[in-house]
PDB file of C-alpha atoms in Angstrom:
ATOM      1  CA  MET A 789       0.000   0.000   0.000  1.00  0.00           C
ATOM      2  CA  SER A 790       1.393   3.406  -0.973  1.00  0.00           C
ATOM      3  CA  ALA A 791       1.979   6.119   1.606  1.00  0.00           C
ATOM      4  CA  PRO A 792      -0.724   8.801   1.848  1.00  0.00           C
ATOM      5  CA  THR A 793      -0.128  11.754  -0.486  1.00  0.00           C
ATOM      6  CA  ILE A 794      -1.007  15.262   0.688  1.00  0.00           C
ATOM      7  CA  VAL A 795      -1.194  17.729  -2.208  1.00  0.00           C
ATOM      8  CA  PHE A 796      -1.094  21.462  -1.562  1.00  0.00           C
ATOM      9  CA  ASP A 797      -2.007  24.457  -3.624  1.00  0.00           C
ATOM     10  CA  LEU A 798       0.612  27.231  -3.357  1.00  0.00           C
ATOM     11  CA  ASP A 799      -0.733  30.812  -3.350  1.00  0.00           C
ATOM     12  CA  GLY A 800      -3.241  31.303  -0.571  1.00  0.00           C
ATOM     13  CA  THR A 801      -2.617  27.807   0.797  1.00  0.00           C
ATOM     14  CA  LEU A 802       1.053  27.142   1.528  1.00  0.00           C
ATOM     15  CA  VAL A 803       2.033  30.801   1.480  1.00  0.00           C
ATOM     16  CA  ASP A 804       0.406  34.196   1.800  1.00  0.00           C
ATOM     17  CA  SER A 805       1.755  35.637  -1.445  1.00  0.00           C
ATOM     18  CA  CYS A 806      -0.951  38.243  -1.887  1.00  0.00           C
ATOM     19  CA  PRO A 807       1.244  41.223  -0.881  1.00  0.00           C
ATOM     20  CA  ASP A 808       3.831  40.448  -3.578  1.00  0.00           C
ATOM     21  CA  LEU A 809       1.313  39.413  -6.246  1.00  0.00           C
ATOM     22  CA  ILE A 810      -0.859  42.485  -5.746  1.00  0.00           C
ATOM     23  CA  GLY A 811       2.059  44.807  -5.097  1.00  0.00           C
ATOM     24  CA  THR A 812       3.455  43.878  -8.500  1.00  0.00           C
ATOM     25  CA  LEU A 813       0.008  44.183 -10.088  1.00  0.00           C
ATOM     26  CA  SER A 814      -0.497  47.684  -8.665  1.00  0.00           C
ATOM     27  CA  TRP A 815       2.927  48.741  -9.958  1.00  0.00           C
ATOM     28  CA  LEU A 816       2.087  47.303 -13.357  1.00  0.00           C
ATOM     29  CA  LEU A 817      -1.245  49.116 -13.655  1.00  0.00           C
ATOM     30  CA  GLU A 818       0.294  52.417 -12.588  1.00  0.00           C
ATOM     31  CA  SER A 819       3.095  51.951 -15.137  1.00  0.00           C
ATOM     32  CA  GLU A 820       0.357  51.527 -17.758  1.00  0.00           C
ATOM     33  CA  GLY A 821      -1.213  54.825 -16.682  1.00  0.00           C
ATOM     34  CA  LEU A 822      -4.079  53.090 -14.872  1.00  0.00           C
ATOM     35  CA  ASP A 823      -5.324  53.387 -11.299  1.00  0.00           C
ATOM     36  CA  PRO A 824      -4.013  50.683  -8.939  1.00  0.00           C
ATOM     37  CA  ILE A 825      -6.499  47.945  -8.123  1.00  0.00           C
ATOM     38  CA  VAL A 826      -8.234  47.810  -4.753  1.00  0.00           C
ATOM     39  CA  PHE A 827      -6.584  45.179  -2.541  1.00  0.00           C
ATOM     40  CA  ASP A 828      -9.732  43.152  -1.780  1.00  0.00           C
ATOM     41  CA  GLU A 829     -10.767  43.286  -5.441  1.00  0.00           C
ATOM     42  CA  ALA A 830      -7.346  42.003  -6.487  1.00  0.00           C
ATOM     43  CA  ARG A 831      -7.414  39.089  -3.998  1.00  0.00           C
ATOM     44  CA  ALA A 832     -10.399  37.647  -5.844  1.00  0.00           C
ATOM     45  CA  LEU A 833      -8.362  37.513  -9.081  1.00  0.00           C
ATOM     46  CA  ILE A 834      -5.787  35.067  -7.671  1.00  0.00           C
ATOM     47  CA  GLY A 835      -6.155  31.317  -8.195  1.00  0.00           C
ATOM     48  CA  HIS A 836      -6.249  30.645 -11.921  1.00  0.00           C
ATOM     49  CA  GLY A 837      -2.643  31.696 -12.575  1.00  0.00           C
ATOM     50  CA  ILE A 838      -0.779  34.950 -13.161  1.00  0.00           C
ATOM     51  CA  LYS A 839      -1.747  35.498 -16.798  1.00  0.00           C
ATOM     52  CA  PRO A 840      -5.498  35.215 -16.102  1.00  0.00           C
ATOM     53  CA  MET A 841      -5.018  37.549 -13.127  1.00  0.00           C
ATOM     54  CA  VAL A 842      -3.283  40.157 -15.295  1.00  0.00           C
ATOM     55  CA  GLU A 843      -5.895  39.790 -18.026  1.00  0.00           C
ATOM     56  CA  LYS A 844      -8.803  40.219 -15.588  1.00  0.00           C
ATOM     57  CA  ALA A 845      -7.132  43.252 -13.993  1.00  0.00           C
ATOM     58  CA  LEU A 846      -6.670  44.896 -17.391  1.00  0.00           C
ATOM     59  CA  ARG A 847     -10.294  44.201 -18.319  1.00  0.00           C
ATOM     60  CA  LEU A 848     -11.463  45.771 -15.061  1.00  0.00           C
ATOM     61  CA  LYS A 849      -9.634  48.919 -16.163  1.00  0.00           C
ATOM     62  CA  GLY A 850     -11.069  48.842 -19.685  1.00  0.00           C
ATOM     63  CA  ARG A 851      -7.955  47.420 -21.315  1.00  0.00           C
ATOM     64  CA  GLY A 852      -6.765  44.027 -22.588  1.00  0.00           C
ATOM     65  CA  GLU A 853      -8.704  43.972 -25.847  1.00  0.00           C
ATOM     66  CA  SER A 854      -6.019  42.071 -27.780  1.00  0.00           C
ATOM     67  CA  ARG A 855      -3.963  38.967 -27.003  1.00  0.00           C
ATOM     68  CA  GLU A 856      -0.851  40.891 -28.047  1.00  0.00           C
ATOM     69  CA  GLU A 857      -1.457  43.521 -25.371  1.00  0.00           C
ATOM     70  CA  ILE A 858      -2.180  40.908 -22.707  1.00  0.00           C
ATOM     71  CA  GLU A 859       0.976  38.959 -23.565  1.00  0.00           C
ATOM     72  CA  ALA A 860       3.148  42.103 -23.516  1.00  0.00           C
ATOM     73  CA  VAL A 861       1.789  43.289 -20.168  1.00  0.00           C
ATOM     74  CA  TYR A 862       2.052  39.772 -18.710  1.00  0.00           C
ATOM     75  CA  GLU A 863       5.731  39.569 -19.681  1.00  0.00           C
ATOM     76  CA  ARG A 864       6.349  42.913 -17.971  1.00  0.00           C
ATOM     77  CA  TYR A 865       4.589  41.623 -14.855  1.00  0.00           C
ATOM     78  CA  ILE A 866       6.708  38.452 -14.717  1.00  0.00           C
ATOM     79  CA  ALA A 867       9.961  40.376 -15.184  1.00  0.00           C
ATOM     80  CA  VAL A 868       9.205  42.413 -12.064  1.00  0.00           C
ATOM     81  CA  TYR A 869       7.424  39.783  -9.988  1.00  0.00           C
ATOM     82  CA  GLU A 870      10.274  37.264 -10.156  1.00  0.00           C
ATOM     83  CA  THR A 871      12.552  39.858  -8.505  1.00  0.00           C
ATOM     84  CA  ARG A 872      10.223  40.145  -5.488  1.00  0.00           C
ATOM     85  CA  LEU A 873       8.698  36.663  -5.177  1.00  0.00           C
ATOM     86  CA  THR A 874       9.358  36.480  -1.445  1.00  0.00           C
ATOM     87  CA  GLN A 875       9.759  40.106  -0.497  1.00  0.00           C
ATOM     88  CA  GLU A 876       6.692  39.811   1.748  1.00  0.00           C
ATOM     89  CA  THR A 877       5.469  36.261   0.963  1.00  0.00           C
ATOM     90  CA  ARG A 878       5.604  33.893   3.941  1.00  0.00           C
ATOM     91  CA  PRO A 879       4.185  30.481   4.950  1.00  0.00           C
ATOM     92  CA  TYR A 880       0.948  30.656   6.896  1.00  0.00           C
ATOM     93  CA  PRO A 881       1.109  30.259  10.695  1.00  0.00           C
ATOM     94  CA  GLY A 882       1.146  26.614  11.745  1.00  0.00           C
ATOM     95  CA  LEU A 883       1.903  25.362   8.233  1.00  0.00           C
ATOM     96  CA  ILE A 884       5.533  24.335   8.744  1.00  0.00           C
ATOM     97  CA  THR A 885       4.683  22.462  11.945  1.00  0.00           C
ATOM     98  CA  ALA A 886       1.986  20.534  10.063  1.00  0.00           C
ATOM     99  CA  LEU A 887       4.398  19.692   7.219  1.00  0.00           C
ATOM    100  CA  ASP A 888       6.962  18.428   9.744  1.00  0.00           C
ATOM    101  CA  ARG A 889       4.355  16.177  11.320  1.00  0.00           C
ATOM    102  CA  PHE A 890       3.250  14.750   7.967  1.00  0.00           C
ATOM    103  CA  ALA A 891       6.859  14.005   7.036  1.00  0.00           C
ATOM    104  CA  ALA A 892       7.490  12.324  10.404  1.00  0.00           C
ATOM    105  CA  GLU A 893       4.445  10.117   9.780  1.00  0.00           C
ATOM    106  CA  GLY A 894       5.820   9.023   6.402  1.00  0.00           C
ATOM    107  CA  MET A 895       3.365  10.908   4.232  1.00  0.00           C
ATOM    108  CA  VAL A 896       4.391  12.139   0.785  1.00  0.00           C
ATOM    109  CA  LEU A 897       3.895  15.855   0.126  1.00  0.00           C
ATOM    110  CA  ALA A 898       3.351  17.515  -3.245  1.00  0.00           C
ATOM    111  CA  VAL A 899       2.420  20.883  -4.737  1.00  0.00           C
ATOM    112  CA  CYS A 900      -0.185  21.386  -7.479  1.00  0.00           C
ATOM    113  CA  THR A 901      -0.398  25.066  -8.419  1.00  0.00           C
ATOM    114  CA  ASN A 902      -1.641  27.195 -11.298  1.00  0.00           C
ATOM    115  CA  LYS A 903       1.560  29.216 -11.033  1.00  0.00           C
ATOM    116  CA  VAL A 904       4.055  28.273 -13.733  1.00  0.00           C
ATOM    117  CA  GLU A 905       6.426  25.628 -12.399  1.00  0.00           C
ATOM    118  CA  ARG A 906       9.572  27.755 -12.714  1.00  0.00           C
ATOM    119  CA  LEU A 907       8.165  30.522 -10.499  1.00  0.00           C
ATOM    120  CA  ALA A 908       6.664  28.046  -8.029  1.00  0.00           C
ATOM    121  CA  ARG A 909      10.026  26.320  -7.611  1.00  0.00           C
ATOM    122  CA  GLN A 910      11.878  29.622  -7.293  1.00  0.00           C
ATOM    123  CA  LEU A 911       9.465  30.858  -4.631  1.00  0.00           C
ATOM    124  CA  LEU A 912       9.702  27.648  -2.619  1.00  0.00           C
ATOM    125  CA  ASP A 913      13.501  27.575  -3.036  1.00  0.00           C
ATOM    126  CA  GLU A 914      13.779  31.088  -1.628  1.00  0.00           C
ATOM    127  CA  LEU A 915      11.697  30.072   1.393  1.00  0.00           C
ATOM    128  CA  ASP A 916      13.722  26.832   1.836  1.00  0.00           C
ATOM    129  CA  MET A 917      10.555  24.766   1.310  1.00  0.00           C
ATOM    130  CA  SER A 918      11.195  22.910  -1.975  1.00  0.00           C
ATOM    131  CA  ARG A 919      12.992  20.052  -0.228  1.00  0.00           C
ATOM    132  CA  ARG A 920       9.761  19.146   1.555  1.00  0.00           C
ATOM    133  CA  PHE A 921       7.900  18.171  -1.623  1.00  0.00           C
ATOM    134  CA  ALA A 922       8.320  15.104  -3.805  1.00  0.00           C
ATOM    135  CA  VAL A 923       6.648  16.894  -6.726  1.00  0.00           C
ATOM    136  CA  ILE A 924       6.085  20.553  -7.601  1.00  0.00           C
ATOM    137  CA  ALA A 925       3.632  20.697 -10.505  1.00  0.00           C
ATOM    138  CA  GLY A 926       2.752  24.023 -12.106  1.00  0.00           C
ATOM    139  CA  ALA A 927       0.206  25.132 -14.669  1.00  0.00           C
ATOM    140  CA  ASP A 928       2.644  24.261 -17.460  1.00  0.00           C
ATOM    141  CA  THR A 929       3.948  20.946 -16.107  1.00  0.00           C
ATOM    142  CA  TYR A 930       1.387  18.586 -17.639  1.00  0.00           C
ATOM    143  CA  GLY A 931      -0.419  20.821 -20.119  1.00  0.00           C
ATOM    144  CA  VAL A 932      -3.520  20.985 -17.896  1.00  0.00           C
ATOM    145  CA  ARG A 933      -4.393  23.200 -14.961  1.00  0.00           C
ATOM    146  CA  LYS A 934      -6.859  23.206 -12.097  1.00  0.00           C
ATOM    147  CA  PRO A 935      -9.848  22.940 -11.983  1.00  0.00           C
ATOM    148  CA  ASP A 936      -9.103  20.140 -14.465  1.00  0.00           C
ATOM    149  CA  PRO A 937      -8.836  17.068 -12.194  1.00  0.00           C
ATOM    150  CA  ALA A 938      -6.090  15.678 -14.455  1.00  0.00           C
ATOM    151  CA  HIS A 939      -3.711  18.273 -12.991  1.00  0.00           C
ATOM    152  CA  LEU A 940      -4.223  16.858  -9.502  1.00  0.00           C
ATOM    153  CA  LEU A 941      -4.308  13.210 -10.591  1.00  0.00           C
ATOM    154  CA  ARG A 942      -1.066  13.507 -12.534  1.00  0.00           C
ATOM    155  CA  THR A 943       0.592  15.225  -9.566  1.00  0.00           C
ATOM    156  CA  ILE A 944      -0.447  12.362  -7.284  1.00  0.00           C
ATOM    157  CA  ALA A 945       0.818   9.807  -9.801  1.00  0.00           C
ATOM    158  CA  ALA A 946       4.161  11.622 -10.160  1.00  0.00           C
ATOM    159  CA  ALA A 947       4.540  11.474  -6.376  1.00  0.00           C
ATOM    160  CA  GLY A 948       3.992   7.715  -6.491  1.00  0.00           C
ATOM    161  CA  GLY A 949       0.648   8.017  -4.762  1.00  0.00           C
ATOM    162  CA  ASP A 950      -2.866   6.632  -5.081  1.00  0.00           C
ATOM    163  CA  PRO A 951      -5.898   8.986  -5.355  1.00  0.00           C
ATOM    164  CA  ALA A 952      -7.711   6.677  -2.919  1.00  0.00           C
ATOM    165  CA  ARG A 953      -5.087   7.585  -0.294  1.00  0.00           C
ATOM    166  CA  ALA A 954      -4.680  11.267  -1.083  1.00  0.00           C
ATOM    167  CA  VAL A 955      -5.951  14.580   0.276  1.00  0.00           C
ATOM    168  CA  MET A 956      -5.934  17.974  -1.432  1.00  0.00           C
ATOM    169  CA  VAL A 957      -5.383  21.172   0.575  1.00  0.00           C
ATOM    170  CA  GLY A 958      -6.409  24.395  -1.141  1.00  0.00           C
ATOM    171  CA  ASP A 959      -8.150  27.702  -0.729  1.00  0.00           C
ATOM    172  CA  SER A 960     -10.283  28.396  -3.802  1.00  0.00           C
ATOM    173  CA  GLU A 961     -12.740  27.104  -6.375  1.00  0.00           C
ATOM    174  CA  THR A 962     -10.006  25.791  -8.676  1.00  0.00           C
ATOM    175  CA  ASP A 963      -8.584  23.545  -5.929  1.00  0.00           C
ATOM    176  CA  ILE A 964     -11.940  22.305  -4.684  1.00  0.00           C
ATOM    177  CA  ARG A 965     -13.335  21.575  -8.158  1.00  0.00           C
ATOM    178  CA  ALA A 966     -10.155  19.732  -9.174  1.00  0.00           C
ATOM    179  CA  ALA A 967     -10.294  17.561  -6.052  1.00  0.00           C
ATOM    180  CA  GLN A 968     -14.007  16.856  -6.413  1.00  0.00           C
ATOM    181  CA  GLY A 969     -13.517  15.906 -10.054  1.00  0.00           C
ATOM    182  CA  ALA A 970     -10.683  13.563  -9.084  1.00  0.00           C
ATOM    183  CA  GLY A 971     -12.652  11.959  -6.266  1.00  0.00           C
ATOM    184  CA  VAL A 972     -10.127  13.213  -3.698  1.00  0.00           C
ATOM    185  CA  PRO A 973     -11.226  14.737  -0.361  1.00  0.00           C
ATOM    186  CA  VAL A 974     -10.281  18.390   0.011  1.00  0.00           C
ATOM    187  CA  VAL A 975      -9.438  20.600   2.981  1.00  0.00           C
ATOM    188  CA  ALA A 976     -10.306  24.229   2.213  1.00  0.00           C
ATOM    189  CA  PHE A 977      -8.227  26.834   4.060  1.00  0.00           C
ATOM    190  CA  SER A 978     -10.283  29.916   4.908  1.00  0.00           C
ATOM    191  CA  GLY A 979      -7.282  32.251   5.043  1.00  0.00           C
ATOM    192  CA  GLY A 980      -6.725  32.176   1.270  1.00  0.00           C
ATOM    193  CA  TYR A 981      -8.079  34.076  -1.693  1.00  0.00           C
ATOM    194  CA  THR A 982     -11.365  32.498  -2.740  1.00  0.00           C
ATOM    195  CA  ALA A 983     -13.778  34.658  -4.733  1.00  0.00           C
ATOM    196  CA  ILE A 984     -16.662  32.336  -3.781  1.00  0.00           C
ATOM    197  CA  PRO A 985     -17.618  31.582  -0.154  1.00  0.00           C
ATOM    198  CA  LEU A 986     -16.105  28.206   0.710  1.00  0.00           C
ATOM    199  CA  SER A 987     -19.390  26.939   2.141  1.00  0.00           C
ATOM    200  CA  GLU A 988     -20.929  27.243  -1.340  1.00  0.00           C
ATOM    201  CA  LEU A 989     -18.204  25.030  -2.826  1.00  0.00           C
ATOM    202  CA  ASN A 990     -18.851  22.099  -0.460  1.00  0.00           C
ATOM    203  CA  PRO A 991     -15.278  21.054   0.405  1.00  0.00           C
ATOM    204  CA  SER A 992     -14.813  18.064   2.705  1.00  0.00           C
ATOM    205  CA  VAL A 993     -13.539  20.303   5.510  1.00  0.00           C
ATOM    206  CA  ILE A 994     -13.139  24.058   6.018  1.00  0.00           C
ATOM    207  CA  LEU A 995     -10.139  24.924   8.180  1.00  0.00           C
ATOM    208  CA  ASP A 996      -9.398  28.307   9.751  1.00  0.00           C
ATOM    209  CA  HIS A 997      -5.892  27.556  11.086  1.00  0.00           C
ATOM    210  CA  TYR A 998      -3.252  24.977  10.222  1.00  0.00           C
ATOM    211  CA  ASP A 999      -3.004  23.802  13.812  1.00  0.00           C
ATOM    212  CA  GLY A1000      -5.977  21.609  12.947  1.00  0.00           C
ATOM    213  CA  LEU A1001      -4.655  20.294   9.625  1.00  0.00           C
ATOM    214  CA  PRO A1002      -3.054  17.010  10.792  1.00  0.00           C
ATOM    215  CA  GLU A1003      -6.266  15.933  12.529  1.00  0.00           C
ATOM    216  CA  ALA A1004      -8.397  16.948   9.533  1.00  0.00           C
ATOM    217  CA  VAL A1005      -6.197  14.976   7.146  1.00  0.00           C
ATOM    218  CA  ALA A1006      -6.125  11.922   9.423  1.00  0.00           C
ATOM    219  CA  ASN A1007      -9.930  11.916   9.611  1.00  0.00           C
ATOM    220  CA  LEU A1008     -10.267  12.159   5.817  1.00  0.00           C
ATOM    221  CA  LEU A1009      -7.797   9.350   5.222  1.00  0.00           C
ATOM    222  CA  THR A1010      -9.745   6.995   7.499  1.00  0.00           C
ATOM    223  CA  ARG A1011     -13.125   7.635   5.844  1.00  0.00           C
TER     224      ARG A1011
END
């Protein structure tokens, strides 16, 4: 029997990256001669990946009519964002303790994020967290992205796991829909960036603090 596999989303789940993501977005909009986006409004744009976030922000400001413009602005965003990936980004309270406990219990940990893999790895490297994960799968790793359940299923397979002995931990619709489509129980973290109330998405568990994550995962694995 394979070891349990615990798969984490990145932004809004493993780390609070909102200050760096939105800080870069505000700089970008101002450099384009546009008003910076309201913080709470920008939080709701996170979850589908950086390019969709940039595109939605431009559309909110009446821009982004052509793919050429979106691509050019996205490239400018990435050039700046990768210089400040962890300027303010930090793991959530209680997260590292939970990861240590999972590792001590022999569980396999993985990341399934809609961030491109290169940036996800760089961010986790800078926070000395990459070594904790058997797999770090980004939006470009398998040619599919959440909420497509194939993104999660292929991450579990790459980690040597079995979906029947896996749990997803995420914060938004993309994570919850991917897990539900894959038949994998999902812990939804309330401290993330969901644009839809978590109660409306029907995750297996809603968690307010990572102190309770090991118990939540243990309960889901014994169902």
